[in-house]
Short mmCIF file of C-alpha atoms in Angstrom, two decimals:
data_model
loop_
_atom_site.label_atom_id
_atom_site.label_comp_id
_atom_site.label_asym_id
_atom_site.label_seq_id
_atom_site.Cartn_x
_atom_site.Cartn_y
_atom_site.Cartn_z
CA MET M 1 -152.39 306.92 -37.37
CA ASP M 2 -155.80 308.05 -38.51
CA LEU M 3 -156.54 311.23 -40.36
CA HIS M 4 -158.64 313.71 -38.46
CA PRO M 5 -162.21 313.91 -39.85
CA ALA M 6 -161.64 317.61 -40.51
CA ILE M 7 -158.95 316.68 -43.02
CA LEU M 8 -161.41 314.48 -44.93
CA ARG M 9 -163.88 317.38 -45.01
CA GLY M 10 -161.11 319.74 -46.06
CA ILE M 11 -160.21 317.48 -48.96
CA GLU M 12 -163.81 317.67 -50.17
CA ARG M 13 -163.55 321.46 -50.06
CA SER M 14 -160.11 321.48 -51.75
CA GLU M 15 -158.45 323.21 -48.80
CA PRO M 16 -154.67 323.45 -49.31
CA ALA M 17 -153.94 322.68 -45.64
CA ALA M 18 -155.92 319.44 -45.86
CA LEU M 19 -154.10 318.40 -49.03
CA GLU M 20 -150.75 319.10 -47.35
CA ALA M 21 -151.76 317.09 -44.29
CA LEU M 22 -152.81 314.23 -46.54
CA ALA M 23 -149.48 314.32 -48.40
CA ARG M 24 -147.54 314.22 -45.13
CA HIS M 25 -149.71 311.41 -43.78
CA TYR M 26 -149.22 309.11 -46.77
CA ALA M 27 -145.67 310.04 -47.87
CA ALA M 28 -143.79 307.37 -45.92
CA PRO M 29 -146.29 304.51 -46.39
CA VAL M 30 -146.52 305.14 -50.14
CA TYR M 31 -142.73 305.30 -50.43
CA ARG M 32 -142.31 302.01 -48.54
CA TYR M 33 -144.99 300.39 -50.70
CA LEU M 34 -143.26 301.55 -53.87
CA VAL M 35 -139.86 300.30 -52.67
CA ARG M 36 -141.39 296.86 -52.17
CA LEU M 37 -143.16 297.06 -55.51
CA CYS M 38 -140.20 298.12 -57.66
CA GLY M 39 -137.22 297.08 -55.53
CA ASP M 40 -135.31 300.32 -56.13
CA ALA M 41 -135.23 303.07 -53.48
CA THR M 42 -134.28 305.83 -55.92
CA LEU M 43 -137.01 304.91 -58.37
CA ALA M 44 -139.50 304.60 -55.51
CA GLU M 45 -138.64 308.13 -54.39
CA ASP M 46 -139.32 309.48 -57.88
CA LEU M 47 -142.53 307.50 -58.15
CA ALA M 48 -143.71 308.71 -54.74
CA GLN M 49 -143.27 312.29 -55.91
CA ASP M 50 -145.28 311.48 -59.04
CA VAL M 51 -148.00 309.97 -56.87
CA ALA M 52 -148.12 313.14 -54.76
CA VAL M 53 -148.56 315.25 -57.90
CA GLN M 54 -151.30 312.96 -59.19
CA LEU M 55 -153.10 313.13 -55.85
CA CYS M 56 -152.97 316.91 -55.80
CA ARG M 57 -154.44 317.03 -59.30
CA ALA M 58 -157.14 314.41 -58.87
CA LEU M 59 -158.08 314.72 -55.21
CA PRO M 60 -159.69 318.16 -54.83
CA GLY M 61 -163.43 317.85 -54.61
CA ARG M 62 -163.52 314.07 -54.30
CA ARG M 63 -165.56 312.58 -51.50
CA PHE M 64 -164.60 309.58 -49.44
CA PRO M 65 -166.98 308.02 -46.93
CA ASN M 66 -164.12 307.17 -44.59
CA GLN M 67 -160.35 306.93 -44.34
CA ARG M 68 -160.33 303.32 -45.51
CA ALA M 69 -161.79 304.37 -48.88
CA LEU M 70 -159.29 307.22 -49.15
CA THR M 71 -156.36 304.91 -48.33
CA ALA M 72 -157.49 302.40 -50.95
CA TRP M 73 -157.69 305.15 -53.54
CA VAL M 74 -154.23 306.53 -52.64
CA PHE M 75 -152.61 303.11 -53.02
CA THR M 76 -154.50 302.47 -56.25
CA VAL M 77 -152.98 305.66 -57.62
CA ALA M 78 -149.56 304.53 -56.37
CA THR M 79 -149.92 301.17 -58.08
#
């Protein structure tokens, strides 16, 4: 599922609703990625929460040309 372009623009403007939509959009994929990476569901859950915090701190004001660039950045943070 793609993010609506308005969400990408909202991220650039640090809109709380856009950040919440982003967190909901990536929560499950990041969690699954972390389970595969570390092999422990409980640890992956904790790490996914840490990733969400990091995204909220680092994301406001950043610009991404498209969703692919944003997705790459999210999973880089997760890694």
